[in-house]
Short mmCIF file of C-alpha atoms in Angstrom, two decimals:
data_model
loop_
_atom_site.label_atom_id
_atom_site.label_comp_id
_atom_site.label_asym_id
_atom_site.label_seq_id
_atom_site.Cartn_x
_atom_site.Cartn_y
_atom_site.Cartn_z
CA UNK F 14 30.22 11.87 7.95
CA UNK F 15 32.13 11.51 11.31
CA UNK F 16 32.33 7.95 11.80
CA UNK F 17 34.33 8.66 15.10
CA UNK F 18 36.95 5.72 17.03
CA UNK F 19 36.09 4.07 20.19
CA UNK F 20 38.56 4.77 22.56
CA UNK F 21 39.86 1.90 24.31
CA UNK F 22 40.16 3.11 27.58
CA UNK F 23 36.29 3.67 28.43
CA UNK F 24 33.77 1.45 29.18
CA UNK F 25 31.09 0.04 27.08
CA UNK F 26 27.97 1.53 27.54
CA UNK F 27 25.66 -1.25 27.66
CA UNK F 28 22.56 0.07 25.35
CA UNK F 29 20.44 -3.44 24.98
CA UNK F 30 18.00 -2.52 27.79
CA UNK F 31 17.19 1.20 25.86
CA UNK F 32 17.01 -0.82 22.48
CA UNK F 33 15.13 -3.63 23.83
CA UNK F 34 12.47 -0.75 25.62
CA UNK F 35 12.49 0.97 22.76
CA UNK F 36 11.32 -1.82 20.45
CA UNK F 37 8.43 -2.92 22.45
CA UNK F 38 7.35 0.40 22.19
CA UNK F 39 6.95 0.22 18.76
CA UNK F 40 4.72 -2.49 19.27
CA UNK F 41 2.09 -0.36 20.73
CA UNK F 42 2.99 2.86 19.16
CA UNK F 43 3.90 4.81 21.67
CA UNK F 44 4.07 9.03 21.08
CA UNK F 45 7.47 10.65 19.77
CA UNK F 46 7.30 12.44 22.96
CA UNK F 47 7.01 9.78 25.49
CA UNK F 48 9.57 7.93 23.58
CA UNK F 49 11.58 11.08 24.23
CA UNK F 50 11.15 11.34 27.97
CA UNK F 51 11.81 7.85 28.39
CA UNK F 52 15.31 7.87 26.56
CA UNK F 53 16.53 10.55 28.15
CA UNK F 54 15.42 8.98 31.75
CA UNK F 55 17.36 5.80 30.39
CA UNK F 56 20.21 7.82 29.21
CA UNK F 57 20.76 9.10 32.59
CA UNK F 58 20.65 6.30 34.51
CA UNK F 59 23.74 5.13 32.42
CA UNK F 60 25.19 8.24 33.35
CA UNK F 61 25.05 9.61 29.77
CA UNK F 62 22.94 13.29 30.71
CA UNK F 63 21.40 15.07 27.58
CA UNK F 64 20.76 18.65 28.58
CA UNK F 65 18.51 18.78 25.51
CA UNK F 66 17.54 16.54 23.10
CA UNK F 67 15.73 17.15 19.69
CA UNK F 68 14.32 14.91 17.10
CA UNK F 69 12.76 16.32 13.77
CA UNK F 70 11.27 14.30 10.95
CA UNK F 71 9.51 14.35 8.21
CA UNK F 72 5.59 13.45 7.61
CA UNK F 73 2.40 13.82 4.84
CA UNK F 74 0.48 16.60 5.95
CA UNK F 75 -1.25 19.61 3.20
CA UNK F 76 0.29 22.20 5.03
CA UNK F 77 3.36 21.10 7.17
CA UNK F 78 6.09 18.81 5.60
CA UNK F 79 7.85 17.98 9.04
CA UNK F 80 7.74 18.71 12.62
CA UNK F 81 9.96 18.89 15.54
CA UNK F 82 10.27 18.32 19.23
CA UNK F 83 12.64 19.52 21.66
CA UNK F 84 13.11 18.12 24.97
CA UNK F 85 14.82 19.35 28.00
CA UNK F 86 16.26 17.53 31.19
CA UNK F 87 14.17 19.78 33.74
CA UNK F 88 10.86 18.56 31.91
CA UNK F 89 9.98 21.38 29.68
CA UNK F 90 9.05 20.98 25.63
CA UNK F 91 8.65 22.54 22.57
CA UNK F 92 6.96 21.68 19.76
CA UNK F 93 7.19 23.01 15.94
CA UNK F 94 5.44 22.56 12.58
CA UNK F 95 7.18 23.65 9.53
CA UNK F 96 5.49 24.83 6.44
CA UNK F 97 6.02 22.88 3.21
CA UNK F 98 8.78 25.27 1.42
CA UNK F 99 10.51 26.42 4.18
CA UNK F 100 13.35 24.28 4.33
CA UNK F 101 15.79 26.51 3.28
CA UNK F 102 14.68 29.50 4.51
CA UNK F 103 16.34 31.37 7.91
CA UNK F 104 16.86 30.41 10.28
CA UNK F 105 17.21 26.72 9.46
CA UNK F 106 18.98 27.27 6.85
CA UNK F 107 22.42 28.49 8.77
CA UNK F 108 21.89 25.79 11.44
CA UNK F 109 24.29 23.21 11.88
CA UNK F 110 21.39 20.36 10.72
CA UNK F 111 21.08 21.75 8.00
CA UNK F 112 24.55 21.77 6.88
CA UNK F 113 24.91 18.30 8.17
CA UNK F 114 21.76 17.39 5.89
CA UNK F 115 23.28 18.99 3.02
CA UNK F 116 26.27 16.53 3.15
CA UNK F 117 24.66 13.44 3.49
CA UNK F 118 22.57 14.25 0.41
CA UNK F 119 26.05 14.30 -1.38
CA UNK F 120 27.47 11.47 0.25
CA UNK F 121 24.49 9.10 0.04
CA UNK F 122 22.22 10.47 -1.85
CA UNK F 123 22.59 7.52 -4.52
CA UNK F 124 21.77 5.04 -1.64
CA UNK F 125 19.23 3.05 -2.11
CA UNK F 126 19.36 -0.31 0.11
CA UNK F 127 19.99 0.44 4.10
CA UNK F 128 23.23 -0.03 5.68
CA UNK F 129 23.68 -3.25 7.74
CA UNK F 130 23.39 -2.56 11.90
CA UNK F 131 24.56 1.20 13.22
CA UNK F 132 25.97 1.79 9.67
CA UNK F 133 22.36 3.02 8.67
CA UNK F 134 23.00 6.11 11.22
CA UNK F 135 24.98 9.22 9.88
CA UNK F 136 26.93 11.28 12.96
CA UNK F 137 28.70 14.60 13.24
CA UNK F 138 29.77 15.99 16.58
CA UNK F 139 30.63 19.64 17.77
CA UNK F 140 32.88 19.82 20.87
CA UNK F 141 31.57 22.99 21.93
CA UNK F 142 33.83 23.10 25.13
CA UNK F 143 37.05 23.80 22.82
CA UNK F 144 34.72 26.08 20.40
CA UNK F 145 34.36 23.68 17.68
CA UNK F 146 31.25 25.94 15.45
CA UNK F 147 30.69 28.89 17.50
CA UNK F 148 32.18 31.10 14.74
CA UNK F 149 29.74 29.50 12.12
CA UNK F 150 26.28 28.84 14.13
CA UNK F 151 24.89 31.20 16.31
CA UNK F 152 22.83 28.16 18.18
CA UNK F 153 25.84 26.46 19.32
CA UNK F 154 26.89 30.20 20.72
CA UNK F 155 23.44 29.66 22.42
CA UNK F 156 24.07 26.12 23.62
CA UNK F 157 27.65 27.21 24.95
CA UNK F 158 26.52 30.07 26.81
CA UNK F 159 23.59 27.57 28.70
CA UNK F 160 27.02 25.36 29.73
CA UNK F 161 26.74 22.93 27.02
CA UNK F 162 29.91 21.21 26.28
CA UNK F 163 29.24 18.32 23.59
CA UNK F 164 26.71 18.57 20.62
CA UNK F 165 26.12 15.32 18.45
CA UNK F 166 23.91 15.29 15.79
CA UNK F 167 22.72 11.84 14.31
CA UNK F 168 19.95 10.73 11.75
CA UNK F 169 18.27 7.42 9.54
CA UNK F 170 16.63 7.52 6.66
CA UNK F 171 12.72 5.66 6.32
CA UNK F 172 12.03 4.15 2.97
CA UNK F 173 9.55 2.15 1.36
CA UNK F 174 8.75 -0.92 -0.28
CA UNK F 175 12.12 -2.10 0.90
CA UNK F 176 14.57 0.59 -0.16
CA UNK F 177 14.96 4.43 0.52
CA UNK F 178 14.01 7.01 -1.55
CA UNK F 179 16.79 9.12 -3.46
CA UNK F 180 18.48 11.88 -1.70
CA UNK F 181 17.10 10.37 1.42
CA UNK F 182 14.16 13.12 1.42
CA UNK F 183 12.71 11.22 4.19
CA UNK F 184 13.88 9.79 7.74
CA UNK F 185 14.66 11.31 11.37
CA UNK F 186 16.73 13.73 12.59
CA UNK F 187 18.19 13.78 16.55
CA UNK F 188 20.66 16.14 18.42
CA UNK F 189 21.97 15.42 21.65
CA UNK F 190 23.41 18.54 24.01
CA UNK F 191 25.32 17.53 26.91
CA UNK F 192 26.59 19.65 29.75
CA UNK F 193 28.65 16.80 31.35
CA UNK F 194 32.08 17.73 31.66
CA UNK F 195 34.59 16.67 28.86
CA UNK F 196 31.57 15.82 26.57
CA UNK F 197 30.94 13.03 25.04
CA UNK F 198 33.10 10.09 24.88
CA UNK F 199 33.68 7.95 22.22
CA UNK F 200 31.60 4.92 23.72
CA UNK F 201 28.60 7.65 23.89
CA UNK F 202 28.54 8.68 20.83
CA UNK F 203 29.08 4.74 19.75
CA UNK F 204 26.13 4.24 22.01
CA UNK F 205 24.09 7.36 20.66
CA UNK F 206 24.24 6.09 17.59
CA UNK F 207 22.78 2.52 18.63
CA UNK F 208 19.90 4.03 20.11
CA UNK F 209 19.29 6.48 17.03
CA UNK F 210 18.27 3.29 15.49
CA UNK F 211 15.98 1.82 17.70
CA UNK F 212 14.60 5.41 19.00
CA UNK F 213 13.62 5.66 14.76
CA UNK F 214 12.40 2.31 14.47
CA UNK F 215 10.48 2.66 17.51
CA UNK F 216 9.09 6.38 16.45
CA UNK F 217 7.74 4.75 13.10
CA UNK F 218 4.47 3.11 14.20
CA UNK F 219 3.64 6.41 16.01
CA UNK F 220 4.67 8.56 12.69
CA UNK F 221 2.76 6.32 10.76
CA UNK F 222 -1.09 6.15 12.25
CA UNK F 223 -0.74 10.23 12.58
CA UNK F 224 -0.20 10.38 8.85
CA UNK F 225 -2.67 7.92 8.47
CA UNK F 226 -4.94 9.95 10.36
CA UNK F 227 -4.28 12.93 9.01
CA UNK F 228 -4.94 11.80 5.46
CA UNK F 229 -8.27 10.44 6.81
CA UNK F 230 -9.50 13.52 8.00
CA UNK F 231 -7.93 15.76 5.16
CA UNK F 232 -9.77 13.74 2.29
CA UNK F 233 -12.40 12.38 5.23
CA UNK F 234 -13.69 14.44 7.92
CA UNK F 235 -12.58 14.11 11.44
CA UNK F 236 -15.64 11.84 12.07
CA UNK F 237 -15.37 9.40 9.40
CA UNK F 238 -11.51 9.51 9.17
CA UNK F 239 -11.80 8.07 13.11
CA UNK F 240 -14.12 5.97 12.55
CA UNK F 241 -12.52 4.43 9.07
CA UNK F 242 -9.44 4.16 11.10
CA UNK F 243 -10.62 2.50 14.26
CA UNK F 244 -12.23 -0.40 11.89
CA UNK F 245 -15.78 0.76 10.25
CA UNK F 246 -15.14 -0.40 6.42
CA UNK F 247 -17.78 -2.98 6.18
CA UNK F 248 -20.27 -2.30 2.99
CA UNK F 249 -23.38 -1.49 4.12
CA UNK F 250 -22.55 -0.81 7.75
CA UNK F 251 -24.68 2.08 8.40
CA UNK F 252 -26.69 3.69 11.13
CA UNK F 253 -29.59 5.77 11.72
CA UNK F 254 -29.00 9.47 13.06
CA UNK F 255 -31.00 13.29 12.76
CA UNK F 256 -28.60 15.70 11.62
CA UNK F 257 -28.78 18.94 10.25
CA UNK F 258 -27.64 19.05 6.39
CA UNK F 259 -26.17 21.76 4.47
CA UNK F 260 -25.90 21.71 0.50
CA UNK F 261 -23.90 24.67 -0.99
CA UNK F 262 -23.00 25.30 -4.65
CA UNK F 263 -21.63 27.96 -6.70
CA UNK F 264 -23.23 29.13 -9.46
CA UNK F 265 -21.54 30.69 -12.94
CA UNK F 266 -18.88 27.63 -11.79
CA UNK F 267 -19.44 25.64 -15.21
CA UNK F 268 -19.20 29.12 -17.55
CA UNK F 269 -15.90 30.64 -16.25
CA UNK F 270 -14.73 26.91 -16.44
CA UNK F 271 -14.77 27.03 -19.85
CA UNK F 272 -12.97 30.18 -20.30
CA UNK F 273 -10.10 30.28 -17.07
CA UNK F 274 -7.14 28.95 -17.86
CA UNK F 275 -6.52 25.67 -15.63
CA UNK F 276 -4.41 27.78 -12.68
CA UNK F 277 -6.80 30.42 -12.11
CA UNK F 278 -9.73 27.95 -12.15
CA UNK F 279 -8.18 25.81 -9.67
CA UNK F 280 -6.88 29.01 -7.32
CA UNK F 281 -10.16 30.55 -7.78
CA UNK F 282 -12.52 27.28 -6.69
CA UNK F 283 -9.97 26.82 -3.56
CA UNK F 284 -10.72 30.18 -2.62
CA UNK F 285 -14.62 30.07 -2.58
CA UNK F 286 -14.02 26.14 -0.98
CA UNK F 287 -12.25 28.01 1.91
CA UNK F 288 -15.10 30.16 2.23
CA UNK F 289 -17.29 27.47 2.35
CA UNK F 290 -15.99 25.22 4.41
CA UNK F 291 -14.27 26.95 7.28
CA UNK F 292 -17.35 28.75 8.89
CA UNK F 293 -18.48 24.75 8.58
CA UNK F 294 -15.97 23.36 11.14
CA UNK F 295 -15.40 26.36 12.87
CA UNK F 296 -18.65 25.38 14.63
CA UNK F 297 -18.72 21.68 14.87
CA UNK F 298 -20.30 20.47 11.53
CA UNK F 299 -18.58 18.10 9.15
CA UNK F 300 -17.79 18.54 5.73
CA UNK F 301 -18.56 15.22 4.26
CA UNK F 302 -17.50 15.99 0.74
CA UNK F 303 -16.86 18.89 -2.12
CA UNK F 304 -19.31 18.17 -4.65
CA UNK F 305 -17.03 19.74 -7.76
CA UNK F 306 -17.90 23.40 -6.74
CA UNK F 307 -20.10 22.98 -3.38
CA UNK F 308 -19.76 20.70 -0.92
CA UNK F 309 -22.34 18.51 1.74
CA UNK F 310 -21.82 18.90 5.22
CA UNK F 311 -23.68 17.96 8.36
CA UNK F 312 -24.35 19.27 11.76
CA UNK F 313 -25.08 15.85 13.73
CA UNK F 314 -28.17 16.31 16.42
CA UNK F 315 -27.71 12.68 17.54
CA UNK F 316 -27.95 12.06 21.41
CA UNK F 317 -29.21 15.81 22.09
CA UNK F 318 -32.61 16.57 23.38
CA UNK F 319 -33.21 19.95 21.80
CA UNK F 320 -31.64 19.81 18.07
CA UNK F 321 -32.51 24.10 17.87
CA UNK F 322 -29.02 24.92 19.33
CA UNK F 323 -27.17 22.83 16.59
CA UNK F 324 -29.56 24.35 14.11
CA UNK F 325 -28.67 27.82 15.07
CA UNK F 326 -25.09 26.97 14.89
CA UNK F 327 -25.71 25.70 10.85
CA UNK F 328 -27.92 28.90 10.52
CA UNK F 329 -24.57 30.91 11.55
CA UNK F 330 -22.27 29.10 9.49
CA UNK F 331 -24.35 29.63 6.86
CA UNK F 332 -24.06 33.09 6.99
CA UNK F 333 -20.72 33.30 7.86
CA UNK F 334 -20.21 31.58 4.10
CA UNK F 335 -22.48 34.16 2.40
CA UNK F 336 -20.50 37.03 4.58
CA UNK F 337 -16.75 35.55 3.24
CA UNK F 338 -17.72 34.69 -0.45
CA UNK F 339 -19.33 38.53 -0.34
CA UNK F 340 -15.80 39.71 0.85
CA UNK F 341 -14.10 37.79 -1.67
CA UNK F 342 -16.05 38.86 -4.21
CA UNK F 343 -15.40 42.24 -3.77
CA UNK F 344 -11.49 41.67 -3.49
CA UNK F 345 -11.72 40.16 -6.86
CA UNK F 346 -14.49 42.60 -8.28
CA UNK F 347 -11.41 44.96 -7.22
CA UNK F 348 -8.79 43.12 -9.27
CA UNK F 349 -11.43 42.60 -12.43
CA UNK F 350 -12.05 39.24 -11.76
CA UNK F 351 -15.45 37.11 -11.96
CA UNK F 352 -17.06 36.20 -9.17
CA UNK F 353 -19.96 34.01 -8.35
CA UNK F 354 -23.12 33.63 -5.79
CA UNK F 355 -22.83 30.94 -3.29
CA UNK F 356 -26.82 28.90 -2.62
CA UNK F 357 -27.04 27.09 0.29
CA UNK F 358 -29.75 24.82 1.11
CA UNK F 359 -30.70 23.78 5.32
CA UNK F 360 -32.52 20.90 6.27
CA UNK F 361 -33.10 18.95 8.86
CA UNK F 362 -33.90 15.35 8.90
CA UNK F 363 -33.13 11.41 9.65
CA UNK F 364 -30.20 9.92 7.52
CA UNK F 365 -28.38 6.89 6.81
CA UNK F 366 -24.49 7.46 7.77
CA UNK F 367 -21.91 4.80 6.78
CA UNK F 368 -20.81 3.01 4.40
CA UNK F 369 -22.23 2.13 0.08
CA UNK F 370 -20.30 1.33 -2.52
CA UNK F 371 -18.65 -1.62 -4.15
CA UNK F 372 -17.09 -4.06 -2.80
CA UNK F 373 -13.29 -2.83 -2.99
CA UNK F 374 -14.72 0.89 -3.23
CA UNK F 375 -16.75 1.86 -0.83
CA UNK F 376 -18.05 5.97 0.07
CA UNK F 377 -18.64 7.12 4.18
CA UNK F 378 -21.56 9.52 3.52
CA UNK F 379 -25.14 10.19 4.40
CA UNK F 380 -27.83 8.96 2.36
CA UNK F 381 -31.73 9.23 2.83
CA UNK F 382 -34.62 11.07 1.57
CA UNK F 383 -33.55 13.89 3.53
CA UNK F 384 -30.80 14.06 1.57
CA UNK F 385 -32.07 14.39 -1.85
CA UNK F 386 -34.44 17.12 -0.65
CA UNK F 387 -31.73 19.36 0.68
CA UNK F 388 -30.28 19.17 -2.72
CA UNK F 389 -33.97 19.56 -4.07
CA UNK F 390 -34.16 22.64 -2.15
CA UNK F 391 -30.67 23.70 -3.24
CA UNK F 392 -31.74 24.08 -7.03
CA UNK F 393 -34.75 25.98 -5.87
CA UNK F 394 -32.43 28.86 -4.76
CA UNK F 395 -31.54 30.28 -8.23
CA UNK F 396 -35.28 30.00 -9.03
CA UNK F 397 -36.41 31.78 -6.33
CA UNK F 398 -33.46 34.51 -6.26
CA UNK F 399 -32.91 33.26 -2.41
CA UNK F 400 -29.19 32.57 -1.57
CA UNK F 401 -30.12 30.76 1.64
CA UNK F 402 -33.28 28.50 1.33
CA UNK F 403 -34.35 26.91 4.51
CA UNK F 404 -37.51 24.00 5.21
CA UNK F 405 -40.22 24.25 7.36
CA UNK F 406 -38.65 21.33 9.87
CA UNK F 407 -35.27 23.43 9.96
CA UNK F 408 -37.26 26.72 10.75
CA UNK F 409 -39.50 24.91 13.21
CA UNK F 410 -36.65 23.49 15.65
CA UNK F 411 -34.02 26.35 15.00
CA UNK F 412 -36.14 29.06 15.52
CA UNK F 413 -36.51 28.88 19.79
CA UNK F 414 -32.81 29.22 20.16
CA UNK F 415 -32.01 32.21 17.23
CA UNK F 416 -31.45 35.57 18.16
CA UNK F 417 -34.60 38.03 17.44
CA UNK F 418 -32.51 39.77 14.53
CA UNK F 419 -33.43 35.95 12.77
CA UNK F 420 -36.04 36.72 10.64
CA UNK F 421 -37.52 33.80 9.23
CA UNK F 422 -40.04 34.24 5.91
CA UNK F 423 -41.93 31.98 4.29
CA UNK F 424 -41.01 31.61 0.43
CA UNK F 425 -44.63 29.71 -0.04
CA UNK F 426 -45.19 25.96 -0.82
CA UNK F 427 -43.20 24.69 -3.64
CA UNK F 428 -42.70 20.99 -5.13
CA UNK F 429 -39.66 19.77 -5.47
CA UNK F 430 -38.63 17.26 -8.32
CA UNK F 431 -38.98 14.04 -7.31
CA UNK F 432 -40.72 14.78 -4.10
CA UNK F 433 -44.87 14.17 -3.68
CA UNK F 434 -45.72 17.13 -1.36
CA UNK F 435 -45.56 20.59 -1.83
CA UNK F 436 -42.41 22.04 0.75
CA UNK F 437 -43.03 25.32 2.41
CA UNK F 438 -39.61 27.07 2.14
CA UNK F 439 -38.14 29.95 4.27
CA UNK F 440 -35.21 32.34 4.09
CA UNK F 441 -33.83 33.87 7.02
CA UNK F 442 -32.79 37.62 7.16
CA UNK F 443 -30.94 39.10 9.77
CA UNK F 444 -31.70 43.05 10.71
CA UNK F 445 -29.79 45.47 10.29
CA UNK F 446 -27.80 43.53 7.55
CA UNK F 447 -27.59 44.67 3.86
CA UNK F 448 -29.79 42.28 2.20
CA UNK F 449 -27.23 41.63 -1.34
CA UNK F 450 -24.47 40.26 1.29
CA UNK F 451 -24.03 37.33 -1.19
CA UNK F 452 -22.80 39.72 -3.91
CA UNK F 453 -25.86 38.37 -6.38
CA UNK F 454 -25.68 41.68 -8.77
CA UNK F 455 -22.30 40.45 -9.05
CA UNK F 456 -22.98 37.19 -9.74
CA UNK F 457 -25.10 37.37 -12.58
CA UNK F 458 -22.59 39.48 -14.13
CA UNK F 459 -20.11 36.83 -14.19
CA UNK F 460 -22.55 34.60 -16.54
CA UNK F 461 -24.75 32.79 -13.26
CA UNK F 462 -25.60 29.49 -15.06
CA UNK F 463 -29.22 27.87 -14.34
CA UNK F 464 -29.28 25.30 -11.88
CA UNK F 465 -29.35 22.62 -14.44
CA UNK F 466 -25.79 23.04 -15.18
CA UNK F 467 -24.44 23.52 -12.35
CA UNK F 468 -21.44 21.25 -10.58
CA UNK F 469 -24.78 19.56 -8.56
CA UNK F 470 -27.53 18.37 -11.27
CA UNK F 471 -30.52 19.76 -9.17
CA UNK F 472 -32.56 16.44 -8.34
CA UNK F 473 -29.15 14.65 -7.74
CA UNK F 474 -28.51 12.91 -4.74
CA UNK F 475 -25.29 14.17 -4.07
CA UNK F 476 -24.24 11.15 -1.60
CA UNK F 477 -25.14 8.60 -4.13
#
């Protein structure tokens, strides 16, 4: 890497008030971005301008495995997520970062303990004003022609558990653009790279909590990630709310288990979960959990007056579940692949939402006798050939805000295991809709298992 001389005819640029800023800010985890506009204001005022400054790093997200954020002097931003995989595809691939990546992964990618002081940053420069990589990158061509003169590029690696991780896979990556005349001087870039350090140090707290976050709701929910995160771990901390609760399961799951080889199982169930739980948050419900091959999921009615708007919205997701896993059966009824029928069970009812478990492992769920008879009522789909099985308190406060094409009918009075009275069950219709939208003749060609040995043991409180 360019480890580049001070000259000794310029001044020092006196960095301690950006480092010291910087630092507090990592006390109270301040956003990549405002950290951003902040060091550029700095920057300025020490008469170092950035035209543009970037930062990318890495982060622990199911989809994305880093992000970046460029900032410009006049104000404006952009923001970017990449893909995991895509890191040496075009067009980052024949950008200068990347080649500068590339080399510090041969020169340190045996490092293990971080350098002492500024010696943790790596630097390269272009000196765009006398050409320096406009016949190899086409972005510096683009910087050049905006009047840039001086591109640095500088990065640290992040580690854990007191040492960095080999080939330095993980860390933050900064450019600076200037379109001061002559560049950069040595002091700047001496100074760039002091601030490099704090800028990362003071980014980590913010980079952090997201992750943290992010993992929370990925494995979580959005609800109970926040509220995990902002605190609510206490055993037994629960409270009292009406919700609207969905149970969906897959049957023929447990039969093609046993014959799929482990890929196709896996790609198969992540297929139907997408179907599943997508139409879920698409219109404000929560998926608690994936029960194996279903999943629990609530529409919360706590705080609103009239619960029937909430309970039209889990009527429609509903539907939109049975409309996707009917498309994707036929897709892989196309390719001569088994398919299954999706049961989905809506109730409405008080529960218990917070925290049971152990002591060290503890579960953020709902729990309740409404509960166990939505998954009472899920077991009774297969037995009554109904894909969508509904109770009599759903049907009652959903009904004055459905559309007239809702047809509710009655399924009769059934007992459910476990439960003393007799349930009147509905299904809903909608007119003018083929009624085999679930793909059922489909289903029971793949080998439809009975309810008893299916992924949720009908009777089973799934939250417990």
């Amino acid at each position: 890497m360019a480890d580049l001389p001070l000259s000794a005819q310029a001044p020092e640029v006196d960095t301690a008030p950006i480092t010291g800023w910087l630092l507090s800010q990592a006390l109270v985890a301040a956003p990549v971005e405002r950290l951003m506009r902040g060091l550029l204001d700095r920057l300025e005022a020490l008469d170092l301008p950035i035209l543009r400054l970037h930062v990318s790093t890495t982060t622990l997200h199911p989809q994305f495995d880093s992000f970046s954020l460029n900032l410009y002097r006049e104000g404006a931003s952009e923001q970017e997520h990449y893909a995991r995989g895509t890191r040496n595809e075009e067009p980052f691939r024949t950008s200068p970062l990347y080649d500068f990546l590339e080399r510090i992964a041969q020169e340190y990618g045996g490092l293990r303990e971080v350098p002492h002081g500024t010696g943790a940053v790596s630097m390269d420069r272009y000196r765009l004003m006398i050409g320096e990589g406009l016949n190899k990158f086409e972005i510096l061509r683009s910087f050049a022609r905006m009047g840039a003169t001086d591109y640095a590029i500088t990065s640290c690696a992040y580690g854990d558990d007191g040492s960095l991780p080999r080939g330095l896979e993980t860390g933050m990556l900064m450019s600076w653009l200037t379109d001061r005349e002559g560049g950069f001087s040595d002091r700047d870039l001496a100074a760039l790279r002091e601030v490099t350090l704090a800028f990362a140090v003071a980014c980590r707290p913010a980079l952090l909590l997201e992750i943290g976050h992010t993992i929370l709701a990925t494995y979580m929910g959005r609800d109970v990630g926040g509220r995990v995160m902002s605190g609510s771990i206490v055993r037994g901390d629960v409270e009292t709310l009406n919700a609207a609760i969905v149970i969906a399961d897959l049957r023929g799951f447990t039969a093609l288990a046993d014959r799929l080889p482990r890929d196709d199982l896996v790609h198969m169930l992540n297929d139907y979960l997408v179907c599943m739980a997508d139409p879920v948050e698409a219109r404000g419900g929560q998926v608690l959990k994936f029960l194996g091959d279903g999943l629990l999921a609530t529409f919360s009615c706590e705080g609103v007056a009239d619960p029937s708007p909430m309970c039209r919205q889990t009527i429609e997701a509903a539907l939109d579940m049975q409309r996707r896993v009917a498309a994707l059966n036929a897709a892989r009824q196309a390719d001569g692949k088994p398919v299954m029928v999706l049961d989905i069970a809506l109730h409405l009812g008080e529960v218990l939402y917070g925290n049971v478990g152990s002591e060290r492992r503890l579960d953020f769920t709902v729990i309740g006798p409404a509960v166990n008879e939505a998954s009472r009522m899920e077991a009774m789909c297969q037995t009554l050939d109904e894909p969508i099985v509904l109770s009599r308190d759903f049907v009652a406060r959903s009904s004055r805000a459905c559309p007239p094409e809702f047809r509710f009918r009655s399924l009769g009075e059934h007992f459910l295991r476990g439960v003393r009275q007799a349930k009147e069950l509905f299904t809903v219709d909608v007119a003018g809709q083929d009624r085999d939208y679930t793909g059922a003749e489909a289903g029971a060609e793949s080998g439809a298992e009975s309810g008893a040995e299916s992924g949720t043991e009908p009777g089973a409180t799934p939250a417990a």
